[in-house]
Amino acid sequence: MTENNTKGERPGFFRRVWNFFTRPAVAIAAGTLLLAGVVLGVLFWGGFNWAMEMTNNEEFCISCHEMRDNVYAEYEGTVHQSNSSGVRATCPDCHVPKEWGPKVVRKIQASYELYGHFITGVIDTPEKFDAHRLDMATSVWTAMKKTDSRECRNCHDFEFMDFTLQENRAAQNHQAALDQGKTCIDCHQGIAHRLPEDYLNAYKDVAARVEGR
Amino acid sequence: MTKKPLISALTATALLAAGLAFAQSAASPVESLRGAQVDEQVAVEDVFHQDEKRFARSYRQQPPLVPHSIDQYQIDLKANRCLSCHDWTNAGERNAPTLSMTHYMDRNGAQLDHVAGTRWFCNQCHVPQADAPALVENTFESSGKN
Protein backbone atom coordinates (compact mmCIF):
# COMPACT_ATOMS: atom_id res chain seq x y z
CA MET A 1 0.00 0.00 0.00
CA THR A 2 2.65 2.48 0.98
CA GLU A 3 4.37 1.89 -2.35
CA ASN A 4 1.66 4.03 -3.85
CA ASN A 5 3.77 7.05 -3.11
CA THR A 6 6.86 5.82 -4.93
CA LYS A 7 7.95 8.02 -7.81
CA GLY A 8 6.55 7.37 -11.26
CA GLU A 9 3.64 5.21 -10.16
CA ARG A 10 0.03 6.41 -10.28
CA PRO A 11 -1.16 7.27 -6.73
CA GLY A 12 -3.85 5.00 -5.23
CA PHE A 13 -7.52 5.84 -5.29
CA PHE A 14 -7.72 7.36 -1.82
CA ARG A 15 -4.60 9.40 -2.43
CA ARG A 16 -6.09 10.76 -5.66
CA VAL A 17 -9.31 11.74 -3.93
CA TRP A 18 -7.30 13.38 -1.18
CA ASN A 19 -5.27 15.31 -3.74
CA PHE A 20 -8.39 16.34 -5.60
CA PHE A 21 -9.67 18.09 -2.52
CA THR A 22 -6.42 19.52 -1.16
CA ARG A 23 -4.30 20.55 -4.16
CA PRO A 24 -5.12 23.81 -5.93
CA ALA A 25 -6.84 23.16 -9.23
CA VAL A 26 -4.70 23.97 -12.20
CA ALA A 27 -6.86 23.10 -15.17
CA ILE A 28 -9.97 25.12 -14.15
CA ALA A 29 -10.12 28.89 -13.75
CA ALA A 30 -10.75 30.05 -10.21
CA GLY A 31 -13.79 32.02 -11.40
CA THR A 32 -15.39 28.96 -12.99
CA LEU A 33 -14.73 26.99 -9.87
CA LEU A 34 -16.32 29.63 -7.70
CA LEU A 35 -19.34 29.83 -9.97
CA ALA A 36 -19.75 26.05 -9.95
CA GLY A 37 -19.52 26.14 -6.16
CA VAL A 38 -22.21 28.79 -5.94
CA VAL A 39 -24.52 26.94 -8.33
CA LEU A 40 -24.07 23.66 -6.50
CA GLY A 41 -24.59 25.41 -3.17
CA VAL A 42 -27.83 26.94 -4.35
CA LEU A 43 -28.98 23.57 -5.66
CA PHE A 44 -28.22 21.76 -2.42
CA TRP A 45 -29.67 24.48 -0.25
CA GLY A 46 -32.76 24.69 -2.41
CA GLY A 47 -33.10 20.90 -2.43
CA PHE A 48 -32.70 20.76 1.33
CA ASN A 49 -35.30 23.40 1.92
CA TRP A 50 -37.55 21.83 -0.69
CA ALA A 51 -37.37 18.54 1.18
CA MET A 52 -38.15 20.39 4.41
CA GLU A 53 -41.19 21.99 2.81
CA MET A 54 -42.40 18.78 1.17
CA THR A 55 -42.42 17.11 4.56
CA ASN A 56 -44.02 20.07 6.29
CA ASN A 57 -47.64 19.96 5.24
CA GLU A 58 -50.71 18.15 6.39
CA GLU A 59 -50.80 15.90 3.34
CA PHE A 60 -47.41 14.48 4.19
CA CYS A 61 -48.22 14.16 7.89
CA ILE A 62 -51.26 12.02 7.22
CA SER A 63 -49.73 9.97 4.43
CA CYS A 64 -49.11 7.22 6.95
CA HIS A 65 -52.08 5.36 8.35
CA GLU A 66 -50.97 5.78 11.98
CA MET A 67 -51.57 9.52 11.79
CA ARG A 68 -54.52 9.41 9.40
CA ASP A 69 -56.61 6.89 11.35
CA ASN A 70 -55.91 8.19 14.83
CA VAL A 71 -54.87 11.78 15.48
CA TYR A 72 -56.10 13.17 12.17
CA ALA A 73 -59.52 11.57 12.51
CA GLU A 74 -59.81 13.09 15.97
CA TYR A 75 -58.62 16.49 14.84
CA GLU A 76 -61.38 16.65 12.23
CA GLY A 77 -64.23 18.78 13.48
CA THR A 78 -62.23 20.41 16.28
CA VAL A 79 -62.04 24.17 16.40
CA HIS A 80 -58.64 24.18 14.69
CA GLN A 81 -60.02 22.39 11.65
CA SER A 82 -63.43 23.97 11.30
CA ASN A 83 -64.56 27.23 12.84
CA SER A 84 -66.51 30.39 12.09
CA SER A 85 -63.55 32.29 10.64
CA GLY A 86 -62.27 29.52 8.39
CA VAL A 87 -58.66 29.91 9.54
CA ARG A 88 -57.11 26.51 10.08
CA ALA A 89 -54.19 25.17 12.06
CA THR A 90 -52.63 22.13 10.38
CA CYS A 91 -50.36 19.53 11.95
CA PRO A 92 -47.06 21.32 11.33
CA ASP A 93 -48.50 24.61 12.62
CA CYS A 94 -48.67 23.05 16.08
CA HIS A 95 -45.93 20.45 15.84
CA VAL A 96 -43.07 21.95 13.82
CA PRO A 97 -41.27 25.10 14.95
CA LYS A 98 -41.18 28.02 12.50
CA GLU A 99 -37.58 29.12 13.13
CA TRP A 100 -34.94 27.34 11.12
CA GLY A 101 -32.77 25.88 13.88
CA PRO A 102 -35.47 24.25 16.04
CA LYS A 103 -37.20 23.13 12.83
CA VAL A 104 -34.17 21.16 11.66
CA VAL A 105 -33.81 19.62 15.13
CA ARG A 106 -37.48 18.57 15.06
CA LYS A 107 -37.07 17.08 11.57
CA ILE A 108 -34.13 15.01 12.75
CA GLN A 109 -36.22 13.73 15.68
CA ALA A 110 -38.99 12.93 13.21
CA SER A 111 -36.64 10.77 11.14
CA TYR A 112 -35.98 8.76 14.27
CA GLU A 113 -39.72 8.41 14.82
CA LEU A 114 -39.99 6.90 11.34
CA TYR A 115 -37.92 4.04 12.70
CA GLY A 116 -40.95 3.20 14.81
CA HIS A 117 -43.12 3.19 11.71
CA PHE A 118 -40.95 1.07 9.46
CA ILE A 119 -39.02 -1.18 11.80
CA THR A 120 -40.71 -1.73 15.15
CA GLY A 121 -44.31 -0.85 14.24
CA VAL A 122 -44.95 0.41 17.80
CA ILE A 123 -48.17 2.21 16.90
CA ASP A 124 -49.40 0.39 13.82
CA THR A 125 -52.82 -0.54 15.21
CA PRO A 126 -55.32 1.73 16.99
CA GLU A 127 -54.88 -0.39 20.14
CA LYS A 128 -51.12 -0.03 20.08
CA PHE A 129 -51.52 3.66 19.33
CA ASP A 130 -53.71 4.10 22.39
CA ALA A 131 -51.37 2.11 24.56
CA HIS A 132 -48.53 4.36 23.47
CA ARG A 133 -50.44 7.62 23.46
CA LEU A 134 -49.60 8.77 26.95
CA ASP A 135 -45.88 8.51 26.18
CA MET A 136 -46.26 10.44 22.94
CA ALA A 137 -48.47 13.08 24.50
CA THR A 138 -45.97 13.44 27.32
CA SER A 139 -43.17 14.23 24.92
CA VAL A 140 -45.33 16.78 23.08
CA TRP A 141 -46.34 18.40 26.38
CA THR A 142 -42.72 18.49 27.57
CA ALA A 143 -41.64 20.22 24.37
CA MET A 144 -44.47 22.73 24.55
CA LYS A 145 -43.98 23.45 28.23
CA LYS A 146 -40.26 24.00 27.67
CA THR A 147 -40.79 26.43 24.80
CA ASP A 148 -43.58 28.33 26.57
CA SER A 149 -46.03 26.93 23.96
CA ARG A 150 -44.09 28.58 21.16
CA GLU A 151 -46.15 26.97 18.39
CA CYS A 152 -49.45 28.19 19.84
CA ARG A 153 -48.00 31.65 20.06
CA ASN A 154 -47.27 31.69 16.34
CA CYS A 155 -50.99 32.35 15.97
CA HIS A 156 -52.32 33.27 19.42
CA ASP A 157 -50.99 36.06 21.58
CA PHE A 158 -52.32 37.34 24.92
CA GLU A 159 -51.29 40.85 23.73
CA PHE A 160 -53.95 40.84 21.06
CA MET A 161 -56.68 38.96 22.89
CA ASP A 162 -59.59 41.14 23.87
CA PHE A 163 -60.43 39.54 27.21
CA THR A 164 -63.71 41.46 27.36
CA LEU A 165 -64.94 39.56 24.31
CA GLN A 166 -64.11 36.18 25.80
CA GLU A 167 -66.22 33.93 27.91
CA ASN A 168 -65.89 34.87 31.62
CA ARG A 169 -63.95 31.74 32.46
CA ALA A 170 -61.50 32.38 29.64
CA ALA A 171 -60.91 36.00 30.56
CA GLN A 172 -60.38 35.20 34.25
CA ASN A 173 -58.06 32.29 33.51
CA HIS A 174 -56.03 34.24 30.98
CA GLN A 175 -55.56 37.12 33.37
CA ALA A 176 -54.44 34.61 35.99
CA ALA A 177 -52.14 32.98 33.44
CA LEU A 178 -50.45 36.32 32.77
CA ASP A 179 -50.07 37.01 36.48
CA GLN A 180 -48.74 33.55 37.33
CA GLY A 181 -46.64 33.04 34.22
CA LYS A 182 -48.60 30.02 33.00
CA THR A 183 -48.41 28.80 29.46
CA CYS A 184 -51.14 27.69 27.04
CA ILE A 185 -50.54 23.96 27.33
CA ASP A 186 -50.90 24.20 31.14
CA CYS A 187 -54.65 24.53 30.64
CA HIS A 188 -55.31 23.49 27.06
CA GLN A 189 -54.27 19.85 26.78
CA GLY A 190 -56.30 17.79 24.35
CA ILE A 191 -56.99 20.79 22.14
CA ALA A 192 -56.78 18.73 18.94
CA HIS A 193 -56.74 15.05 19.91
CA ARG A 194 -58.34 12.62 22.34
CA LEU A 195 -56.74 12.47 25.74
CA PRO A 196 -55.54 9.18 27.21
CA GLU A 197 -56.44 7.78 30.61
CA ASP A 198 -54.95 9.57 33.61
CA TYR A 199 -53.76 12.40 31.40
CA LEU A 200 -54.03 15.10 34.06
CA ASN A 201 -51.65 13.45 36.52
CA ALA A 202 -49.21 12.76 33.70
CA TYR A 203 -49.39 16.41 32.67
CA LYS A 204 -48.87 17.59 36.24
CA ASP A 205 -45.71 15.45 36.37
CA VAL A 206 -44.47 17.03 33.16
CA ALA A 207 -45.12 20.52 34.50
CA ALA A 208 -43.37 19.72 37.78
CA ARG A 209 -40.37 18.29 35.94
CA VAL A 210 -40.00 21.21 33.57
CA GLU A 211 -40.50 23.80 36.30
CA GLY A 212 -37.90 21.92 38.32
CA ARG A 213 -40.16 21.37 41.30
CA MET B 1 -98.17 -32.42 27.02
CA THR B 2 -100.95 -29.81 27.20
CA LYS B 3 -98.32 -27.13 26.93
CA LYS B 4 -97.50 -27.85 23.31
CA PRO B 5 -100.68 -26.52 21.69
CA LEU B 6 -100.44 -23.45 23.91
CA ILE B 7 -96.90 -22.74 22.76
CA SER B 8 -97.85 -23.24 19.12
CA ALA B 9 -100.78 -20.89 19.51
CA LEU B 10 -98.58 -18.25 21.12
CA THR B 11 -95.97 -18.55 18.41
CA ALA B 12 -98.61 -18.24 15.72
CA THR B 13 -100.04 -15.08 17.30
CA ALA B 14 -96.58 -13.56 17.67
CA LEU B 15 -95.77 -14.32 14.01
CA LEU B 16 -99.07 -12.82 12.92
CA ALA B 17 -98.45 -9.67 14.93
CA ALA B 18 -94.94 -9.32 13.55
CA GLY B 19 -96.22 -9.85 10.03
CA LEU B 20 -98.88 -7.17 10.49
CA ALA B 21 -96.36 -4.71 11.87
CA PHE B 22 -94.07 -5.36 8.94
CA ALA B 23 -96.87 -4.93 6.41
CA GLN B 24 -97.86 -1.65 8.02
CA SER B 25 -94.33 -0.23 8.00
CA ALA B 26 -93.98 -1.25 4.35
CA ALA B 27 -97.22 0.52 3.51
CA SER B 28 -96.19 3.92 4.92
CA PRO B 29 -93.57 5.60 2.71
CA VAL B 30 -89.99 5.52 3.96
CA GLU B 31 -88.92 8.88 5.30
CA SER B 32 -85.34 10.04 5.06
CA LEU B 33 -83.53 11.28 8.12
CA ARG B 34 -83.43 14.86 6.86
CA GLY B 35 -87.18 14.68 6.29
CA ALA B 36 -87.10 15.82 2.68
CA GLN B 37 -86.45 14.52 -0.81
CA VAL B 38 -82.83 14.50 -1.99
CA ASP B 39 -83.34 17.32 -4.48
CA GLU B 40 -85.31 19.49 -2.06
CA GLN B 41 -83.67 22.56 -0.55
CA VAL B 42 -83.68 22.56 3.23
CA ALA B 43 -83.15 25.94 4.82
CA VAL B 44 -80.37 26.09 7.40
CA GLU B 45 -81.79 26.29 10.89
CA ASP B 46 -81.39 29.49 12.85
CA VAL B 47 -78.41 29.58 15.12
CA PHE B 48 -79.35 30.04 18.75
CA HIS B 49 -76.75 31.05 21.24
CA GLN B 50 -76.17 29.52 24.59
CA ASP B 51 -77.33 31.35 27.70
CA GLU B 52 -74.32 31.98 29.85
CA LYS B 53 -75.52 32.85 33.30
CA ARG B 54 -75.89 30.97 36.56
CA PHE B 55 -79.42 29.56 36.57
CA ALA B 56 -81.71 29.24 39.57
CA ARG B 57 -82.89 25.67 40.07
CA SER B 58 -86.54 25.04 39.27
CA TYR B 59 -86.94 22.15 41.70
CA ARG B 60 -84.86 21.08 44.64
CA GLN B 61 -83.13 18.02 43.14
CA GLN B 62 -82.42 19.62 39.78
CA PRO B 63 -78.95 19.16 38.36
CA PRO B 64 -77.89 22.78 37.74
CA LEU B 65 -77.72 23.89 34.10
CA VAL B 66 -74.24 24.42 32.71
CA PRO B 67 -73.46 28.14 32.47
CA HIS B 68 -70.55 27.79 30.03
CA SER B 69 -69.60 26.14 26.71
CA ILE B 70 -69.01 22.39 26.83
CA ASP B 71 -68.52 21.38 23.19
CA GLN B 72 -64.76 21.32 23.51
CA TYR B 73 -64.65 18.92 26.46
CA GLN B 74 -63.93 15.25 26.01
CA ILE B 75 -66.00 12.89 28.14
CA ASP B 76 -65.44 9.23 27.35
CA LEU B 77 -64.17 6.03 28.91
CA LYS B 78 -60.64 7.38 29.06
CA ALA B 79 -60.87 11.00 30.11
CA ASN B 80 -63.29 13.53 31.54
CA ARG B 81 -62.23 17.13 30.98
CA CYS B 82 -64.95 18.51 33.29
CA LEU B 83 -63.09 16.99 36.21
CA SER B 84 -59.99 19.02 35.37
CA CYS B 85 -61.90 21.98 36.83
CA HIS B 86 -64.71 20.56 38.94
CA ASP B 87 -63.10 17.65 40.79
CA TRP B 88 -62.29 18.49 44.40
CA THR B 89 -58.58 18.07 43.66
CA ASN B 90 -58.61 20.84 41.04
CA ALA B 91 -61.56 23.11 41.77
CA GLY B 92 -59.74 25.47 44.10
CA GLU B 93 -56.91 26.07 41.71
CA ARG B 94 -59.24 26.47 38.70
CA ASN B 95 -61.71 28.64 40.59
CA ALA B 96 -64.69 26.44 39.69
CA PRO B 97 -67.52 25.14 41.91
CA THR B 98 -66.52 21.85 43.55
CA LEU B 99 -68.66 18.79 42.84
CA SER B 100 -71.09 18.22 45.66
CA MET B 101 -70.71 15.12 47.82
CA THR B 102 -73.46 13.26 45.95
CA HIS B 103 -70.99 12.93 43.05
CA TYR B 104 -68.60 10.95 45.24
CA MET B 105 -71.08 8.43 46.49
CA ASP B 106 -71.40 5.09 44.74
CA ARG B 107 -74.67 3.25 44.34
CA ASN B 108 -74.21 1.44 47.67
CA GLY B 109 -73.86 4.75 49.46
CA ALA B 110 -70.13 4.38 50.06
CA GLN B 111 -68.12 7.63 50.00
CA LEU B 112 -65.28 7.64 47.48
CA ASP B 113 -62.26 9.85 46.88
CA HIS B 114 -62.80 9.98 43.15
CA VAL B 115 -65.97 10.74 41.24
CA ALA B 116 -68.46 7.85 41.25
CA GLY B 117 -68.91 5.79 38.09
CA THR B 118 -72.59 6.68 38.06
CA ARG B 119 -71.66 10.37 37.79
CA TRP B 120 -68.94 10.03 35.15
CA PHE B 121 -71.02 11.14 32.16
CA CYS B 122 -71.85 14.64 33.35
CA ASN B 123 -73.99 15.63 30.40
CA GLN B 124 -76.40 12.85 31.20
CA CYS B 125 -77.74 15.25 33.85
CA HIS B 126 -76.15 18.65 33.26
CA VAL B 127 -76.94 20.45 30.03
CA PRO B 128 -76.40 23.93 28.68
CA GLN B 129 -79.39 26.05 27.71
CA ALA B 130 -79.90 28.08 24.56
CA ASP B 131 -82.33 30.93 23.83
CA ALA B 132 -84.14 28.67 21.35
CA PRO B 133 -87.93 28.24 21.18
CA ALA B 134 -89.19 25.08 22.88
CA LEU B 135 -89.30 22.08 20.56
CA VAL B 136 -92.50 20.75 22.08
CA GLU B 137 -95.21 22.41 24.10
CA ASN B 138 -94.32 22.39 27.73
CA THR B 139 -96.45 23.10 30.74
CA PHE B 140 -93.77 22.69 33.37
CA GLU B 141 -94.01 25.00 36.34
CA SER B 142 -91.19 25.60 38.72
CA SER B 143 -91.82 24.26 42.21
CA GLY B 144 -89.74 27.15 43.51
CA LYS B 145 -91.58 30.26 44.76
CA ASN B 146 -90.31 32.44 41.87
XYZ file of C-alpha atoms in Angstrom:
359
model
C 0.000 0.000 0.000
C 2.653 2.484 0.981
C 4.365 1.890 -2.353
C 1.656 4.030 -3.851
C 3.768 7.054 -3.113
C 6.855 5.820 -4.935
C 7.954 8.016 -7.810
C 6.554 7.372 -11.258
C 3.637 5.207 -10.161
C 0.031 6.415 -10.280
C -1.160 7.272 -6.732
C -3.846 4.999 -5.225
C -7.524 5.844 -5.285
C -7.718 7.356 -1.815
C -4.598 9.404 -2.425
C -6.094 10.759 -5.664
C -9.310 11.745 -3.932
C -7.298 13.382 -1.180
C -5.272 15.311 -3.737
C -8.390 16.339 -5.596
C -9.675 18.089 -2.516
C -6.423 19.522 -1.159
C -4.295 20.549 -4.163
C -5.119 23.806 -5.927
C -6.842 23.160 -9.233
C -4.700 23.973 -12.199
C -6.864 23.098 -15.166
C -9.966 25.119 -14.153
C -10.122 28.888 -13.753
C -10.745 30.047 -10.211
C -13.786 32.022 -11.405
C -15.387 28.963 -12.991
C -14.725 26.990 -9.866
C -16.319 29.629 -7.700
C -19.336 29.834 -9.968
C -19.753 26.053 -9.951
C -19.523 26.143 -6.162
C -22.214 28.794 -5.944
C -24.524 26.938 -8.334
C -24.071 23.659 -6.496
C -24.589 25.406 -3.174
C -27.827 26.937 -4.350
C -28.979 23.569 -5.663
C -28.222 21.755 -2.419
C -29.675 24.478 -0.252
C -32.760 24.685 -2.412
C -33.097 20.903 -2.433
C -32.700 20.759 1.325
C -35.303 23.401 1.924
C -37.554 21.831 -0.693
C -37.366 18.540 1.177
C -38.153 20.395 4.409
C -41.186 21.989 2.808
C -42.399 18.779 1.175
C -42.420 17.105 4.561
C -44.023 20.067 6.295
C -47.641 19.958 5.239
C -50.711 18.153 6.388
C -50.801 15.895 3.339
C -47.411 14.479 4.187
C -48.220 14.155 7.885
C -51.262 12.018 7.222
C -49.732 9.972 4.427
C -49.114 7.216 6.949
C -52.084 5.362 8.353
C -50.966 5.777 11.980
C -51.571 9.522 11.789
C -54.523 9.412 9.400
C -56.605 6.893 11.351
C -55.906 8.192 14.832
C -54.874 11.776 15.483
C -56.101 13.167 12.169
C -59.517 11.570 12.510
C -59.811 13.088 15.969
C -58.615 16.493 14.843
C -61.380 16.648 12.231
C -64.233 18.780 13.484
C -62.230 20.409 16.277
C -62.037 24.169 16.404
C -58.644 24.184 14.686
C -60.023 22.386 11.655
C -63.432 23.966 11.305
C -64.565 27.232 12.843
C -66.507 30.393 12.094
C -63.554 32.292 10.644
C -62.274 29.517 8.387
C -58.657 29.912 9.537
C -57.113 26.511 10.077
C -54.188 25.173 12.057
C -52.633 22.131 10.381
C -50.364 19.530 11.951
C -47.055 21.321 11.330
C -48.500 24.609 12.625
C -48.673 23.054 16.079
C -45.925 20.452 15.841
C -43.072 21.954 13.818
C -41.267 25.104 14.950
C -41.178 28.016 12.503
C -37.577 29.123 13.133
C -34.942 27.341 11.124
C -32.769 25.880 13.881
C -35.474 24.253 16.035
C -37.201 23.132 12.829
C -34.166 21.159 11.661
C -33.811 19.624 15.126
C -37.481 18.567 15.060
C -37.068 17.085 11.568
C -34.132 15.006 12.750
C -36.217 13.725 15.677
C -38.988 12.926 13.215
C -36.640 10.774 11.140
C -35.985 8.763 14.269
C -39.723 8.411 14.820
C -39.990 6.905 11.339
C -37.923 4.037 12.700
C -40.946 3.197 14.805
C -43.125 3.193 11.714
C -40.954 1.068 9.456
C -39.020 -1.178 11.800
C -40.712 -1.733 15.151
C -44.306 -0.847 14.244
C -44.948 0.408 17.798
C -48.171 2.205 16.905
C -49.398 0.388 13.825
C -52.819 -0.537 15.210
C -55.316 1.729 16.990
C -54.882 -0.394 20.137
C -51.123 -0.026 20.075
C -51.524 3.663 19.326
C -53.713 4.102 22.389
C -51.367 2.106 24.562
C -48.529 4.361 23.472
C -50.440 7.621 23.459
C -49.597 8.774 26.953
C -45.882 8.505 26.176
C -46.256 10.444 22.943
C -48.469 13.080 24.504
C -45.968 13.436 27.322
C -43.174 14.228 24.921
C -45.325 16.783 23.079
C -46.337 18.397 26.376
C -42.724 18.489 27.567
C -41.635 20.217 24.372
C -44.465 22.735 24.552
C -43.983 23.449 28.234
C -40.256 24.002 27.667
C -40.786 26.431 24.804
C -43.584 28.333 26.567
C -46.032 26.930 23.961
C -44.094 28.580 21.158
C -46.153 26.973 18.393
C -49.453 28.186 19.839
C -47.999 31.652 20.061
C -47.274 31.689 16.337
C -50.987 32.352 15.968
C -52.321 33.270 19.415
C -50.993 36.064 21.581
C -52.315 37.344 24.918
C -51.288 40.850 23.731
C -53.953 40.839 21.056
C -56.677 38.956 22.892
C -59.591 41.141 23.869
C -60.432 39.545 27.206
C -63.713 41.463 27.357
C -64.941 39.562 24.305
C -64.110 36.181 25.802
C -66.224 33.930 27.913
C -65.887 34.868 31.623
C -63.949 31.743 32.457
C -61.500 32.376 29.638
C -60.913 36.005 30.563
C -60.376 35.199 34.249
C -58.057 32.287 33.507
C -56.030 34.238 30.981
C -55.557 37.121 33.374
C -54.439 34.613 35.994
C -52.138 32.984 33.442
C -50.453 36.319 32.766
C -50.068 37.014 36.476
C -48.740 33.551 37.333
C -46.644 33.043 34.217
C -48.604 30.017 33.005
C -48.405 28.799 29.457
C -51.136 27.693 27.042
C -50.538 23.957 27.332
C -50.900 24.195 31.138
C -54.647 24.530 30.641
C -55.307 23.486 27.056
C -54.265 19.849 26.781
C -56.296 17.790 24.349
C -56.986 20.787 22.143
C -56.777 18.733 18.939
C -56.736 15.052 19.914
C -58.342 12.621 22.336
C -56.740 12.467 25.735
C -55.538 9.184 27.211
C -56.442 7.779 30.608
C -54.952 9.573 33.610
C -53.761 12.403 31.402
C -54.028 15.096 34.059
C -51.654 13.447 36.519
C -49.212 12.765 33.699
C -49.394 16.410 32.671
C -48.868 17.587 36.238
C -45.714 15.447 36.368
C -44.472 17.026 33.159
C -45.124 20.516 34.504
C -43.374 19.721 37.778
C -40.366 18.289 35.944
C -39.997 21.213 33.571
C -40.503 23.801 36.296
C -37.904 21.919 38.322
C -40.158 21.370 41.298
C -98.174 -32.422 27.020
C -100.946 -29.806 27.199
C -98.317 -27.129 26.933
C -97.498 -27.850 23.310
C -100.675 -26.523 21.688
C -100.437 -23.449 23.907
C -96.899 -22.743 22.758
C -97.849 -23.240 19.121
C -100.783 -20.894 19.514
C -98.577 -18.246 21.117
C -95.968 -18.553 18.405
C -98.608 -18.238 15.718
C -100.040 -15.077 17.303
C -96.576 -13.561 17.666
C -95.772 -14.320 14.014
C -99.066 -12.819 12.919
C -98.452 -9.672 14.931
C -94.944 -9.320 13.546
C -96.220 -9.851 10.026
C -98.884 -7.173 10.487
C -96.362 -4.707 11.873
C -94.070 -5.364 8.940
C -96.869 -4.929 6.412
C -97.855 -1.647 8.016
C -94.330 -0.226 7.999
C -93.975 -1.250 4.353
C -97.223 0.524 3.506
C -96.186 3.916 4.919
C -93.571 5.596 2.715
C -89.991 5.516 3.963
C -88.917 8.877 5.296
C -85.340 10.042 5.061
C -83.533 11.282 8.118
C -83.432 14.863 6.857
C -87.184 14.678 6.285
C -87.099 15.820 2.679
C -86.446 14.519 -0.812
C -82.828 14.496 -1.985
C -83.343 17.320 -4.476
C -85.307 19.491 -2.064
C -83.665 22.564 -0.552
C -83.685 22.563 3.230
C -83.150 25.942 4.818
C -80.368 26.085 7.398
C -81.789 26.294 10.887
C -81.394 29.494 12.851
C -78.408 29.584 15.123
C -79.348 30.040 18.750
C -76.753 31.050 21.244
C -76.169 29.524 24.595
C -77.335 31.349 27.702
C -74.318 31.982 29.852
C -75.519 32.851 33.303
C -75.891 30.974 36.561
C -79.421 29.556 36.566
C -81.705 29.238 39.569
C -82.894 25.666 40.072
C -86.540 25.038 39.267
C -86.940 22.152 41.695
C -84.858 21.080 44.642
C -83.129 18.024 43.141
C -82.421 19.623 39.778
C -78.952 19.165 38.358
C -77.886 22.777 37.742
C -77.724 23.888 34.102
C -74.244 24.424 32.713
C -73.462 28.141 32.474
C -70.546 27.786 30.029
C -69.604 26.144 26.714
C -69.013 22.387 26.828
C -68.519 21.383 23.186
C -64.759 21.323 23.512
C -64.653 18.921 26.456
C -63.926 15.255 26.008
C -66.002 12.891 28.141
C -65.444 9.226 27.353
C -64.169 6.029 28.914
C -60.639 7.379 29.062
C -60.871 10.997 30.110
C -63.294 13.527 31.540
C -62.233 17.129 30.983
C -64.946 18.506 33.288
C -63.094 16.988 36.206
C -59.989 19.020 35.366
C -61.898 21.976 36.830
C -64.711 20.565 38.941
C -63.096 17.652 40.787
C -62.288 18.487 44.400
C -58.576 18.072 43.665
C -58.608 20.843 41.044
C -61.563 23.108 41.769
C -59.739 25.468 44.097
C -56.905 26.072 41.706
C -59.238 26.473 38.703
C -61.713 28.638 40.587
C -64.693 26.440 39.692
C -67.517 25.143 41.908
C -66.519 21.849 43.549
C -68.660 18.794 42.836
C -71.094 18.221 45.664
C -70.713 15.120 47.816
C -73.456 13.263 45.950
C -70.992 12.926 43.054
C -68.603 10.951 45.239
C -71.083 8.428 46.491
C -71.398 5.088 44.743
C -74.670 3.246 44.337
C -74.208 1.441 47.675
C -73.861 4.747 49.458
C -70.129 4.383 50.063
C -68.122 7.631 50.003
C -65.280 7.642 47.476
C -62.260 9.852 46.879
C -62.803 9.979 43.151
C -65.975 10.740 41.235
C -68.459 7.847 41.254
C -68.906 5.794 38.094
C -72.592 6.676 38.064
C -71.662 10.368 37.790
C -68.945 10.032 35.154
C -71.016 11.139 32.161
C -71.847 14.639 33.349
C -73.993 15.634 30.400
C -76.401 12.854 31.203
C -77.743 15.247 33.850
C -76.150 18.652 33.257
C -76.944 20.452 30.033
C -76.402 23.929 28.682
C -79.387 26.050 27.715
C -79.900 28.084 24.558
C -82.331 30.931 23.829
C -84.136 28.674 21.351
C -87.932 28.242 21.179
C -89.190 25.085 22.884
C -89.295 22.085 20.558
C -92.503 20.749 22.075
C -95.209 22.409 24.096
C -94.315 22.389 27.735
C -96.454 23.097 30.740
C -93.771 22.691 33.365
C -94.012 24.998 36.344
C -91.190 25.604 38.725
C -91.817 24.259 42.207
C -89.743 27.148 43.510
C -91.578 30.257 44.760
C -90.307 32.444 41.874
